[in-house]
């Protein structure tokens, strides 16, 4: 019924790599499943053979359990320890430097959607003197049926902490929670993502030298999916601030969009649009949705023709 594979023995002693990868994170909570049920007219529970609840088992809620997803009986899931440990084994096998590695966890809706980022601050490129960009990996695990598993590569511009993106396809792997899904199918491209990162340096350098006009920027920003008039205005204001540092270039255009997809802080005066948080901590998912829109935009004809 559970369709869960757990390759971890939680009684094992922590290892040195557990410390490097912060496996004592609160996001590594235990997950279980319960058969879904409804109350009949007389108050008697009636079991639903087609659905199950996924339950967060810790002290985050009264009674030590919190429902975080109602899914079909065939929904396959892996707890965070299993999922991210598999990612981390691929990272170790790739021989990428773990020096100065930063691991960042965030989750939304009480842990129903979980994200982990690995920022490799010793694995960098510098397309322009002083503009250092670090390699970044990320993984998404969800328990509520809202999104597929995602494992991808990218970068982080250290000067402003922008998450650097490319068009969807060659640096992200997506798998649905079906019975045939496996973790190796998600994680085996990690070595490739490192190669893509280094190749991207030439692209970014070209964008730094491609001059465009304010009008070009406004037209291109308008092509971001679901663009609103207010957001477009805010992006153009951010563009005027960005070009002071990096000029009227495609690089500036790109960085305004990725800043919007990476930042939503209330106290940041440069934030283009707030990503308001609530008790369910959904800010991280709001930024994820923005990131998907920017990925789509980077791959669009509007952006590609301007950047060519």
CSV table of C-alpha atoms in Angstrom, one decimal:
chain,number,residue,atom,x,y,z
A,1,UNK,CA,0.0,0.0,0.0
A,2,UNK,CA,2.8,2.4,0.9
A,3,UNK,CA,4.9,2.2,-2.3
A,4,UNK,CA,7.9,3.5,-0.4
A,5,UNK,CA,11.5,2.4,-0.6
A,6,UNK,CA,13.6,3.2,2.5
A,7,UNK,CA,17.3,2.5,2.1
A,8,UNK,CA,18.2,4.2,5.4
A,9,UNK,CA,18.6,2.6,8.8
A,10,UNK,CA,17.8,5.6,11.1
A,11,UNK,CA,19.7,3.8,14.0
A,12,UNK,CA,23.1,4.2,12.2
A,13,UNK,CA,25.6,6.5,13.7
A,14,UNK,CA,26.1,9.8,11.9
A,15,UNK,CA,29.1,9.9,9.5
A,16,UNK,CA,31.4,12.7,8.5
A,17,UNK,CA,29.5,13.1,5.3
A,18,UNK,CA,26.2,13.3,7.3
A,19,UNK,CA,27.7,16.4,8.9
A,20,UNK,CA,28.9,17.8,5.5
A,21,UNK,CA,25.4,17.3,4.1
A,22,UNK,CA,23.6,18.4,7.2
A,23,UNK,CA,21.5,15.3,7.6
A,24,UNK,CA,20.4,16.4,11.0
A,25,UNK,CA,18.3,19.1,9.3
A,26,UNK,CA,14.6,19.4,10.6
A,27,UNK,CA,13.6,18.6,7.0
A,28,UNK,CA,14.8,15.0,7.4
A,29,UNK,CA,11.6,14.1,9.2
A,30,UNK,CA,10.1,10.7,9.1
A,31,UNK,CA,7.1,10.0,6.8
A,32,UNK,CA,4.5,7.3,7.0
A,33,UNK,CA,1.1,6.6,5.4
A,34,UNK,CA,-2.4,6.0,6.6
A,35,UNK,CA,-5.4,4.7,4.7
A,36,UNK,CA,-7.8,7.5,3.9
A,37,UNK,CA,-11.3,7.3,5.4
A,38,UNK,CA,-14.5,9.3,5.5
A,39,UNK,CA,-17.1,9.4,8.3
A,40,UNK,CA,-20.5,7.7,7.5
A,41,UNK,CA,-23.8,9.2,8.5
A,42,UNK,CA,-23.6,7.4,11.8
A,43,UNK,CA,-20.0,8.6,12.4
A,44,UNK,CA,-18.4,5.3,11.5
A,45,UNK,CA,-15.2,5.6,9.5
A,46,UNK,CA,-15.4,4.2,6.0
A,47,UNK,CA,-12.0,3.3,4.5
A,48,UNK,CA,-11.1,4.5,1.0
A,49,UNK,CA,-9.2,1.8,-0.8
A,50,UNK,CA,-8.1,4.2,-3.6
A,51,UNK,CA,-6.4,6.9,-1.5
A,52,UNK,CA,-3.9,7.3,1.4
A,53,UNK,CA,-2.6,10.1,3.6
A,54,UNK,CA,1.1,10.8,3.8
A,55,UNK,CA,1.9,11.7,7.4
A,56,UNK,CA,4.8,13.8,8.8
A,57,UNK,CA,5.9,11.9,11.9
A,58,UNK,CA,7.5,14.3,14.4
A,59,UNK,CA,6.6,16.9,17.0
A,60,UNK,CA,5.6,19.6,14.5
A,61,UNK,CA,2.0,19.0,15.3
A,62,UNK,CA,-0.1,17.8,18.2
A,63,UNK,CA,0.0,14.1,18.6
A,64,UNK,CA,3.3,13.8,16.7
A,65,UNK,CA,1.7,13.4,13.3
A,66,UNK,CA,0.7,15.9,10.6
A,67,UNK,CA,-1.1,15.0,7.3
A,68,UNK,CA,0.9,16.5,4.5
A,69,UNK,CA,-0.7,14.9,1.5
A,70,UNK,CA,-3.8,13.1,0.3
A,71,UNK,CA,-2.8,11.0,-2.8
A,72,UNK,CA,-3.8,8.0,-4.8
A,73,UNK,CA,-2.9,4.6,-3.6
A,74,UNK,CA,-0.4,4.1,-6.5
A,75,UNK,CA,1.5,7.3,-5.6
A,76,UNK,CA,5.2,6.4,-5.0
A,77,UNK,CA,7.2,8.4,-2.5
A,78,UNK,CA,10.6,8.5,-0.9
A,79,UNK,CA,11.3,10.2,2.4
A,80,UNK,CA,13.7,13.1,2.4
A,81,UNK,CA,16.6,11.1,3.9
A,82,UNK,CA,16.3,8.5,1.2
A,83,UNK,CA,15.8,10.9,-1.7
A,84,UNK,CA,18.6,13.4,-0.7
A,85,UNK,CA,21.0,10.7,0.4
A,86,UNK,CA,20.8,9.3,-3.1
A,87,UNK,CA,21.6,12.7,-4.6
A,88,UNK,CA,24.5,13.1,-2.2
A,89,UNK,CA,25.9,9.7,-3.2
A,90,UNK,CA,26.0,10.8,-6.8
A,91,UNK,CA,27.7,14.1,-5.7
A,92,UNK,CA,30.4,12.1,-3.9
A,93,UNK,CA,30.8,9.8,-6.9
A,94,UNK,CA,31.3,12.8,-9.2
A,95,UNK,CA,34.4,13.8,-7.3
A,96,UNK,CA,33.3,17.4,-7.2
A,97,UNK,CA,34.9,19.4,-4.4
A,98,UNK,CA,33.0,19.5,-1.2
A,99,UNK,CA,35.2,22.2,0.3
A,100,UNK,CA,33.1,25.3,1.3
A,101,UNK,CA,29.9,23.4,0.3
A,102,UNK,CA,26.7,25.2,1.5
A,103,UNK,CA,23.6,23.2,2.0
A,104,UNK,CA,20.2,25.0,2.2
A,105,UNK,CA,16.9,23.5,3.1
A,106,UNK,CA,13.5,25.0,2.6
A,107,UNK,CA,10.0,23.7,2.6
A,108,UNK,CA,6.4,24.7,2.1
A,109,UNK,CA,3.0,23.7,3.5
A,110,UNK,CA,4.4,22.1,6.6
A,111,UNK,CA,6.8,19.9,4.6
A,112,UNK,CA,4.5,18.8,1.9
A,113,UNK,CA,7.0,20.3,-0.7
A,114,UNK,CA,10.7,20.2,0.2
A,115,UNK,CA,13.7,21.8,-1.6
A,116,UNK,CA,17.4,21.2,-0.9
A,117,UNK,CA,20.1,23.3,-2.6
A,118,UNK,CA,23.9,22.5,-2.7
A,119,UNK,CA,26.1,25.5,-3.4
A,120,UNK,CA,29.6,24.6,-4.3
A,121,UNK,CA,31.6,27.7,-3.5
A,122,UNK,CA,34.9,26.1,-4.6
A,123,UNK,CA,33.5,25.2,-8.0
A,124,UNK,CA,33.3,28.6,-9.8
A,125,UNK,CA,33.6,30.4,-13.1
A,126,UNK,CA,34.3,34.1,-13.6
A,127,UNK,CA,32.9,35.3,-17.0
A,128,UNK,CA,34.0,38.8,-16.0
A,129,UNK,CA,36.6,39.9,-13.5
A,130,UNK,CA,35.0,40.1,-10.1
A,131,UNK,CA,31.7,38.5,-11.2
A,132,UNK,CA,32.1,35.0,-9.6
A,133,UNK,CA,29.4,32.4,-10.2
A,134,UNK,CA,29.3,29.1,-8.2
A,135,UNK,CA,27.9,25.8,-9.2
A,136,UNK,CA,24.5,24.8,-7.7
A,137,UNK,CA,22.5,21.7,-7.5
A,138,UNK,CA,18.9,21.4,-6.3
A,139,UNK,CA,16.3,18.7,-5.6
A,140,UNK,CA,12.6,18.9,-5.0
A,141,UNK,CA,10.6,16.2,-3.1
A,142,UNK,CA,6.9,16.5,-2.6
A,143,UNK,CA,4.3,14.4,-0.7
A,144,UNK,CA,1.0,16.0,-1.8
A,145,UNK,CA,0.8,15.2,-5.5
A,146,UNK,CA,1.3,18.8,-6.4
A,147,UNK,CA,4.6,18.4,-8.4
A,148,UNK,CA,6.9,15.8,-9.8
A,149,UNK,CA,10.3,15.0,-8.4
A,150,UNK,CA,12.9,17.4,-9.8
A,151,UNK,CA,16.7,17.3,-9.7
A,152,UNK,CA,18.6,20.0,-11.5
A,153,UNK,CA,21.8,22.0,-11.9
A,154,UNK,CA,22.4,25.7,-12.2
A,155,UNK,CA,24.5,28.4,-10.6
A,156,UNK,CA,24.5,31.1,-8.0
A,157,UNK,CA,25.9,34.6,-8.8
A,158,UNK,CA,27.7,35.3,-5.5
A,159,UNK,CA,27.7,39.1,-5.8
A,160,UNK,CA,23.9,39.2,-5.5
A,161,UNK,CA,22.8,35.6,-4.7
A,162,UNK,CA,20.8,35.3,-7.9
A,163,UNK,CA,20.0,31.7,-8.9
A,164,UNK,CA,21.2,31.5,-12.5
A,165,UNK,CA,19.0,29.5,-14.8
A,166,UNK,CA,19.0,28.2,-18.3
A,167,UNK,CA,16.0,27.1,-20.5
A,168,UNK,CA,14.4,23.9,-19.3
A,169,UNK,CA,15.7,20.7,-20.7
A,170,UNK,CA,19.4,20.0,-20.5
A,171,UNK,CA,20.0,20.8,-16.8
A,172,UNK,CA,16.9,19.4,-15.0
A,173,UNK,CA,15.4,15.9,-14.7
A,174,UNK,CA,11.7,15.5,-13.9
A,175,UNK,CA,9.9,12.3,-12.9
A,176,UNK,CA,6.3,11.6,-11.9
A,177,UNK,CA,5.4,9.7,-8.7
A,178,UNK,CA,4.4,6.6,-10.6
A,179,UNK,CA,5.1,3.0,-9.5
A,180,UNK,CA,8.0,2.6,-11.9
A,181,UNK,CA,9.9,5.7,-10.8
A,182,UNK,CA,13.4,5.2,-9.4
A,183,UNK,CA,15.9,7.5,-7.7
A,184,UNK,CA,18.8,6.6,-10.1
A,185,UNK,CA,16.7,7.8,-13.0
A,186,UNK,CA,16.6,11.2,-11.3
A,187,UNK,CA,20.1,11.5,-10.1
A,188,UNK,CA,22.4,10.0,-12.7
A,189,UNK,CA,22.7,13.2,-14.7
A,190,UNK,CA,24.4,15.1,-11.9
A,191,UNK,CA,27.8,14.7,-13.5
A,192,UNK,CA,26.4,16.1,-16.7
A,193,UNK,CA,25.1,19.2,-14.9
A,194,UNK,CA,28.7,20.0,-13.8
A,195,UNK,CA,29.8,20.0,-17.4
A,196,UNK,CA,26.9,22.2,-18.5
A,197,UNK,CA,27.8,24.7,-15.8
A,198,UNK,CA,31.3,25.2,-17.3
A,199,UNK,CA,29.9,25.4,-20.8
A,200,UNK,CA,27.4,28.1,-19.7
A,201,UNK,CA,30.3,30.5,-19.0
A,202,UNK,CA,30.8,31.2,-22.7
A,203,UNK,CA,27.1,32.0,-23.0
A,204,UNK,CA,27.1,34.4,-20.1
A,205,UNK,CA,30.2,36.1,-21.3
A,206,UNK,CA,28.5,36.7,-24.7
A,207,UNK,CA,25.5,38.2,-22.9
A,208,UNK,CA,27.7,40.5,-21.0
A,209,UNK,CA,28.9,42.0,-24.3
A,210,UNK,CA,25.5,42.1,-26.1
A,211,UNK,CA,24.2,45.7,-25.9
A,212,UNK,CA,20.4,46.3,-26.0
A,213,UNK,CA,18.1,49.3,-25.5
A,214,UNK,CA,15.5,50.1,-22.8
A,215,UNK,CA,12.8,49.4,-25.3
A,216,UNK,CA,14.3,46.0,-26.1
A,217,UNK,CA,14.3,45.2,-22.4
A,218,UNK,CA,10.7,46.2,-21.9
A,219,UNK,CA,9.5,44.2,-24.9
A,220,UNK,CA,11.4,41.1,-23.8
A,221,UNK,CA,10.3,41.3,-20.2
A,222,UNK,CA,6.7,41.5,-21.5
A,223,UNK,CA,7.2,37.9,-22.9
A,224,UNK,CA,7.6,36.4,-19.4
A,225,UNK,CA,4.5,34.2,-18.9
A,226,UNK,CA,1.7,35.8,-17.0
A,227,UNK,CA,3.4,39.2,-17.0
A,228,UNK,CA,1.3,41.9,-15.4
A,229,UNK,CA,1.4,45.6,-16.0
A,230,UNK,CA,2.5,46.3,-12.4
A,231,UNK,CA,5.3,43.6,-12.5
A,232,UNK,CA,6.5,44.9,-15.8
A,233,UNK,CA,6.8,48.4,-14.3
A,234,UNK,CA,8.7,47.1,-11.3
A,235,UNK,CA,11.1,45.1,-13.6
A,236,UNK,CA,11.9,48.2,-15.6
A,237,UNK,CA,12.7,50.1,-12.5
A,238,UNK,CA,15.0,47.2,-11.4
A,239,UNK,CA,16.5,47.3,-14.9
A,240,UNK,CA,17.4,51.0,-14.5
A,241,UNK,CA,19.2,50.1,-11.3
A,242,UNK,CA,20.9,47.0,-12.7
A,243,UNK,CA,22.4,48.8,-15.8
A,244,UNK,CA,24.4,51.1,-13.5
A,245,UNK,CA,26.5,48.1,-12.6
A,246,UNK,CA,26.4,45.9,-15.7
A,247,UNK,CA,25.3,48.2,-18.5
A,248,UNK,CA,22.5,48.0,-21.0
A,249,UNK,CA,23.2,44.3,-21.9
A,250,UNK,CA,21.4,41.0,-22.1
A,251,UNK,CA,23.3,40.1,-19.0
A,252,UNK,CA,21.5,42.8,-17.1
A,253,UNK,CA,18.2,41.7,-18.6
A,254,UNK,CA,18.8,38.2,-17.5
A,255,UNK,CA,19.9,39.2,-14.0
A,256,UNK,CA,16.8,41.3,-13.3
A,257,UNK,CA,14.6,38.3,-14.2
A,258,UNK,CA,16.6,35.8,-12.1
A,259,UNK,CA,16.7,38.2,-9.2
A,260,UNK,CA,12.9,38.3,-9.2
A,261,UNK,CA,12.9,34.5,-9.3
A,262,UNK,CA,15.4,34.3,-6.4
A,263,UNK,CA,14.2,37.0,-4.0
A,264,UNK,CA,11.0,38.0,-2.3
A,265,UNK,CA,12.2,39.4,1.0
A,266,UNK,CA,10.0,42.0,2.7
A,267,UNK,CA,13.1,43.9,4.0
A,268,UNK,CA,15.1,43.9,0.7
A,269,UNK,CA,14.7,47.4,-1.0
A,270,UNK,CA,15.7,45.8,-4.3
A,271,UNK,CA,13.0,43.2,-4.2
A,272,UNK,CA,10.9,43.5,-7.4
A,273,UNK,CA,7.8,41.7,-6.0
A,274,UNK,CA,7.3,40.4,-2.5
A,275,UNK,CA,6.8,36.7,-2.0
A,276,UNK,CA,4.7,37.0,1.1
A,277,UNK,CA,4.9,34.2,3.6
A,278,UNK,CA,2.2,32.6,5.8
A,279,UNK,CA,2.0,30.1,8.6
A,280,UNK,CA,2.4,27.4,6.0
A,281,UNK,CA,5.7,28.9,4.7
A,282,UNK,CA,4.8,28.9,1.0
A,283,UNK,CA,7.3,31.6,0.0
A,284,UNK,CA,9.7,28.9,-1.2
A,285,UNK,CA,7.0,27.5,-3.5
A,286,UNK,CA,6.2,31.0,-4.8
A,287,UNK,CA,9.8,31.5,-5.8
A,288,UNK,CA,9.8,28.0,-7.4
A,289,UNK,CA,6.8,29.1,-9.6
A,290,UNK,CA,8.7,32.2,-10.6
A,291,UNK,CA,11.7,30.2,-11.5
A,292,UNK,CA,9.6,28.0,-13.8
A,293,UNK,CA,8.3,31.1,-15.6
A,294,UNK,CA,11.8,32.5,-16.1
A,295,UNK,CA,13.1,29.1,-17.4
A,296,UNK,CA,10.3,29.2,-20.0
A,297,UNK,CA,11.1,32.8,-20.9
A,298,UNK,CA,14.8,32.1,-21.4
A,299,UNK,CA,13.9,29.4,-23.8
A,300,UNK,CA,11.4,31.6,-25.7
A,301,UNK,CA,11.9,33.1,-29.1
A,302,UNK,CA,11.7,36.6,-27.7
A,303,UNK,CA,14.7,36.1,-25.4
A,304,UNK,CA,16.7,33.8,-27.7
A,305,UNK,CA,16.5,36.2,-30.6
A,306,UNK,CA,17.5,39.2,-28.5
A,307,UNK,CA,20.4,37.3,-26.9
A,308,UNK,CA,21.7,35.9,-30.1
